[in-house]
Amino acid sequence: MIKIDNNSSKAIYEQIYDEMTRLILSKALKPDEKMPSVRELAAMIKINPNTIQKAYKSLEEYNYIYTVKGKGNFVKNADEIRSVHIKTMEEQLNSTIRSLKELGLEDEEVIRLVKNILNEGNK
């Protein structure tokens, strides 16, 4: 379910956040599905509960999950989240392309870079 790389420079709570967002956006976790409790997840992946709590707090802050008092944490509707996520990624891509253009790259060069990146993902 969740992969943690202890050799990563990324903080463990960020890795948990990233893994959970991946599971939510890929719809592996369904809307309104109950998330494992902080203690359950901490025991499953052998991580301090405070680290899990920090990841869950970030997930809630960015509207990936919601909390029901006394019942736990639940997944928000992935379609809504996904469209916001895609819009954010589109803005980041737009900014990156603008930066490349400001560095003097022609459209064909930018397209070649994008195609190279897409081809790497197919390997």
Tab-separated table of N, CA and C in Angstrom, residues 38-113:
chain	number	residue	atom	x	y	z
A	38	VAL	N	-4.685	6.628	12.643
A	38	VAL	CA	-3.276	7.000	12.790
A	38	VAL	C	-2.501	5.837	13.413
A	39	ARG	N	-3.056	5.258	14.469
A	39	ARG	CA	-2.365	4.150	15.150
A	39	ARG	C	-2.261	2.911	14.266
A	40	GLU	N	-3.343	2.605	13.530
A	40	GLU	CA	-3.322	1.437	12.634
A	40	GLU	C	-2.250	1.581	11.563
A	41	LEU	N	-2.228	2.743	10.917
A	41	LEU	CA	-1.248	2.960	9.849
A	41	LEU	C	0.167	2.978	10.409
A	42	ALA	N	0.340	3.585	11.562
A	42	ALA	CA	1.663	3.621	12.203
A	42	ALA	C	2.157	2.203	12.479
A	43	ALA	N	1.262	1.350	12.946
A	43	ALA	CA	1.643	-0.038	13.221
A	43	ALA	C	1.931	-0.803	11.929
A	44	MET	N	1.127	-0.553	10.887
A	44	MET	CA	1.307	-1.254	9.613
A	44	MET	C	2.658	-0.961	8.977
A	45	ILE	N	3.045	0.325	8.987
A	45	ILE	CA	4.292	0.686	8.287
A	45	ILE	C	5.435	0.984	9.253
A	46	LYS	N	5.179	0.723	10.537
A	46	LYS	CA	6.202	0.864	11.577
A	46	LYS	C	6.824	2.267	11.594
A	47	ILE	N	5.936	3.258	11.693
A	47	ILE	CA	6.315	4.666	11.742
A	47	ILE	C	5.659	5.285	12.971
A	48	ASN	N	6.310	6.269	13.551
A	48	ASN	CA	5.779	6.974	14.711
A	48	ASN	C	4.404	7.571	14.389
A	49	PRO	N	3.416	7.384	15.273
A	49	PRO	CA	2.074	7.943	15.032
A	49	PRO	C	2.075	9.455	14.796
A	50	ASN	N	2.999	10.182	15.423
A	50	ASN	CA	3.057	11.636	15.211
A	50	ASN	C	3.363	11.971	13.748
A	51	THR	N	4.172	11.134	13.114
A	51	THR	CA	4.517	11.330	11.697
A	51	THR	C	3.279	11.100	10.829
A	52	ILE	N	2.522	10.065	11.149
A	52	ILE	CA	1.287	9.778	10.413
A	52	ILE	C	0.304	10.925	10.601
A	53	GLN	N	0.185	11.409	11.838
A	53	GLN	CA	-0.735	12.506	12.132
A	53	GLN	C	-0.379	13.743	11.321
A	54	LYS	N	0.904	14.011	11.186
A	54	LYS	CA	1.361	15.174	10.408
A	54	LYS	C	0.979	15.011	8.930
A	55	ALA	N	1.137	13.797	8.396
A	55	ALA	CA	0.756	13.535	7.008
A	55	ALA	C	-0.755	13.689	6.830
A	56	TYR	N	-1.540	13.146	7.768
A	56	TYR	CA	-2.996	13.253	7.694
A	56	TYR	C	-3.442	14.711	7.781
A	57	LYS	N	-2.757	15.483	8.614
A	57	LYS	CA	-3.097	16.910	8.746
A	57	LYS	C	-2.883	17.620	7.410
A	58	SER	N	-1.784	17.305	6.734
A	58	SER	CA	-1.519	17.898	5.412
A	58	SER	C	-2.561	17.446	4.391
A	59	LEU	N	-2.917	16.168	4.434
A	59	LEU	CA	-3.935	15.658	3.510
A	59	LEU	C	-5.271	16.373	3.708
A	60	GLU	N	-5.600	16.637	4.966
A	60	GLU	CA	-6.849	17.353	5.242
A	60	GLU	C	-6.741	18.814	4.822
A	61	GLU	N	-5.599	19.420	5.080
A	61	GLU	CA	-5.376	20.821	4.722
A	61	GLU	C	-5.523	21.041	3.214
A	62	TYR	N	-5.084	20.060	2.424
A	62	TYR	CA	-5.161	20.174	0.968
A	62	TYR	C	-6.376	19.462	0.380
A	63	ASN	N	-7.349	19.171	1.239
A	63	ASN	CA	-8.665	18.668	0.838
A	63	ASN	C	-8.659	17.292	0.181
A	64	TYR	N	-7.730	16.428	0.561
A	64	TYR	CA	-7.746	15.058	0.078
A	64	TYR	C	-8.578	14.168	0.988
A	65	ILE	N	-8.659	14.545	2.264
A	65	ILE	CA	-9.434	13.766	3.228
A	65	ILE	C	-10.241	14.717	4.104
A	66	TYR	N	-11.203	14.166	4.807
A	66	TYR	CA	-11.961	14.933	5.799
A	66	TYR	C	-12.107	14.085	7.057
A	67	THR	N	-12.329	14.759	8.176
A	67	THR	CA	-12.435	14.079	9.464
A	67	THR	C	-13.864	14.152	9.972
A	68	VAL	N	-14.347	13.043	10.493
A	68	VAL	CA	-15.631	12.997	11.185
A	68	VAL	C	-15.302	12.683	12.640
A	69	LYS	N	-15.626	13.624	13.524
A	69	LYS	CA	-15.306	13.461	14.948
A	69	LYS	C	-15.822	12.121	15.473
A	70	GLY	N	-14.930	11.412	16.129
A	70	GLY	CA	-15.281	10.143	16.742
A	70	GLY	C	-15.357	8.966	15.780
A	71	LYS	N	-15.220	9.237	14.474
A	71	LYS	CA	-15.324	8.156	13.484
A	71	LYS	C	-14.046	7.953	12.694
A	72	GLY	N	-13.291	9.023	12.473
A	72	GLY	CA	-12.035	8.875	11.750
A	72	GLY	C	-11.898	9.779	10.541
A	73	ASN	N	-10.948	9.411	9.695
A	73	ASN	CA	-10.642	10.174	8.478
A	73	ASN	C	-11.177	9.431	7.263
A	74	PHE	N	-11.707	10.201	6.312
A	74	PHE	CA	-12.329	9.631	5.127
A	74	PHE	C	-11.818	10.336	3.876
A	75	VAL	N	-11.825	9.608	2.756
A	75	VAL	CA	-11.344	10.131	1.475
A	75	VAL	C	-12.402	11.041	0.867
A	76	LYS	N	-11.960	12.196	0.370
A	76	LYS	CA	-12.870	13.092	-0.347
A	76	LYS	C	-13.068	12.577	-1.764
A	77	ASN	N	-14.008	13.159	-2.478
A	77	ASN	CA	-14.305	12.765	-3.849
A	77	ASN	C	-13.082	13.025	-4.737
A	78	ALA	N	-12.520	11.982	-5.305
A	78	ALA	CA	-11.293	12.078	-6.097
A	78	ALA	C	-11.484	12.892	-7.375
A	79	ASP	N	-12.695	12.892	-7.952
A	79	ASP	CA	-12.915	13.640	-9.190
A	79	ASP	C	-12.708	15.133	-8.974
A	80	GLU	N	-13.248	15.653	-7.881
A	80	GLU	CA	-13.070	17.075	-7.570
A	80	GLU	C	-11.600	17.376	-7.303
A	81	ILE	N	-10.974	16.529	-6.499
A	81	ILE	CA	-9.566	16.715	-6.135
A	81	ILE	C	-8.706	16.624	-7.386
A	82	ARG	N	-9.011	15.631	-8.210
A	82	ARG	CA	-8.233	15.387	-9.422
A	82	ARG	C	-8.259	16.594	-10.354
A	83	SER	N	-9.423	17.215	-10.538
A	83	SER	CA	-9.501	18.364	-11.437
A	83	SER	C	-8.696	19.541	-10.885
A	84	VAL	N	-8.721	19.739	-9.575
A	84	VAL	CA	-7.906	20.795	-8.958
A	84	VAL	C	-6.427	20.463	-9.111
A	85	HIS	N	-6.087	19.192	-8.908
A	85	HIS	CA	-4.693	18.748	-9.025
A	85	HIS	C	-4.190	18.943	-10.458
A	86	ILE	N	-5.008	18.568	-11.436
A	86	ILE	CA	-4.627	18.733	-12.840
A	86	ILE	C	-4.445	20.203	-13.168
A	87	LYS	N	-5.324	21.055	-12.673
A	87	LYS	CA	-5.215	22.498	-12.914
A	87	LYS	C	-3.901	23.039	-12.341
A	88	THR	N	-3.538	22.608	-11.136
A	88	THR	CA	-2.282	23.029	-10.506
A	88	THR	C	-1.088	22.563	-11.339
A	89	MET	N	-1.134	21.308	-11.781
A	89	MET	CA	-0.043	20.762	-12.591
A	89	MET	C	0.065	21.502	-13.926
A	90	GLU	N	-1.079	21.862	-14.493
A	90	GLU	CA	-1.098	22.610	-15.748
A	90	GLU	C	-0.427	23.978	-15.565
A	91	GLU	N	-0.710	24.630	-14.438
A	91	GLU	CA	-0.087	25.919	-14.147
A	91	GLU	C	1.425	25.766	-13.981
A	92	GLN	N	1.853	24.684	-13.326
A	92	GLN	CA	3.289	24.433	-13.159
A	92	GLN	C	3.955	24.171	-14.505
A	93	LEU	N	3.288	23.386	-15.355
A	93	LEU	CA	3.822	23.100	-16.689
A	93	LEU	C	3.917	24.381	-17.515
A	94	ASN	N	2.900	25.200	-17.432
A	94	ASN	CA	2.883	26.484	-18.144
A	94	ASN	C	4.063	27.350	-17.703
A	95	SER	N	4.296	27.410	-16.404
A	95	SER	CA	5.404	28.190	-15.859
A	95	SER	C	6.747	27.643	-16.340
A	96	THR	N	6.881	26.320	-16.353
A	96	THR	CA	8.126	25.695	-16.808
A	96	THR	C	8.366	25.985	-18.280
A	97	ILE	N	7.334	25.864	-19.093
A	97	ILE	CA	7.478	26.137	-20.528
A	97	ILE	C	7.845	27.597	-20.756
A	98	ARG	N	7.200	28.508	-20.018
A	98	ARG	CA	7.550	29.927	-20.138
A	98	ARG	C	9.025	30.158	-19.805
A	99	SER	N	9.506	29.500	-18.735
A	99	SER	CA	10.917	29.633	-18.345
A	99	SER	C	11.844	29.116	-19.433
A	100	LEU	N	11.489	27.996	-20.028
A	100	LEU	CA	12.306	27.440	-21.118
A	100	LEU	C	12.330	28.383	-22.316
A	101	LYS	N	11.194	28.978	-22.621
A	101	LYS	CA	11.112	29.946	-23.730
A	101	LYS	C	11.959	31.187	-23.431
A	102	GLU	N	11.945	31.625	-22.164
A	102	GLU	CA	12.748	32.783	-21.766
A	102	GLU	C	14.240	32.484	-21.867
A	103	LEU	N	14.598	31.195	-21.762
A	103	LEU	CA	16.000	30.788	-21.917
A	103	LEU	C	16.394	30.685	-23.389
A	104	GLY	N	15.435	30.931	-24.279
A	104	GLY	CA	15.727	30.953	-25.706
A	104	GLY	C	15.391	29.676	-26.454
A	105	LEU	N	14.760	28.721	-25.818
A	105	LEU	CA	14.404	27.493	-26.519
A	105	LEU	C	13.239	27.753	-27.469
A	106	GLU	N	13.345	27.193	-28.652
A	106	GLU	CA	12.267	27.278	-29.647
A	106	GLU	C	11.190	26.251	-29.304
A	107	ASP	N	9.998	26.424	-29.878
A	107	ASP	CA	8.884	25.510	-29.617
A	107	ASP	C	9.281	24.058	-29.882
A	108	GLU	N	9.993	23.823	-30.992
A	108	GLU	CA	10.390	22.459	-31.362
A	108	GLU	C	11.288	21.839	-30.289
A	109	GLU	N	12.157	22.634	-29.688
A	109	GLU	CA	13.043	22.129	-28.639
A	109	GLU	C	12.253	21.766	-27.384
A	110	VAL	N	11.285	22.604	-27.039
A	110	VAL	CA	10.441	22.333	-25.878
A	110	VAL	C	9.638	21.053	-26.121
A	111	ILE	N	9.081	20.919	-27.313
A	111	ILE	CA	8.303	19.723	-27.661
A	111	ILE	C	9.200	18.488	-27.609
A	112	ARG	N	10.437	18.592	-28.084
A	112	ARG	CA	11.374	17.469	-28.040
A	112	ARG	C	11.641	17.062	-26.594
A	113	LEU	N	11.829	18.057	-25.704
A	113	LEU	CA	12.047	17.759	-24.284
A	113	LEU	C	10.852	17.015	-23.684
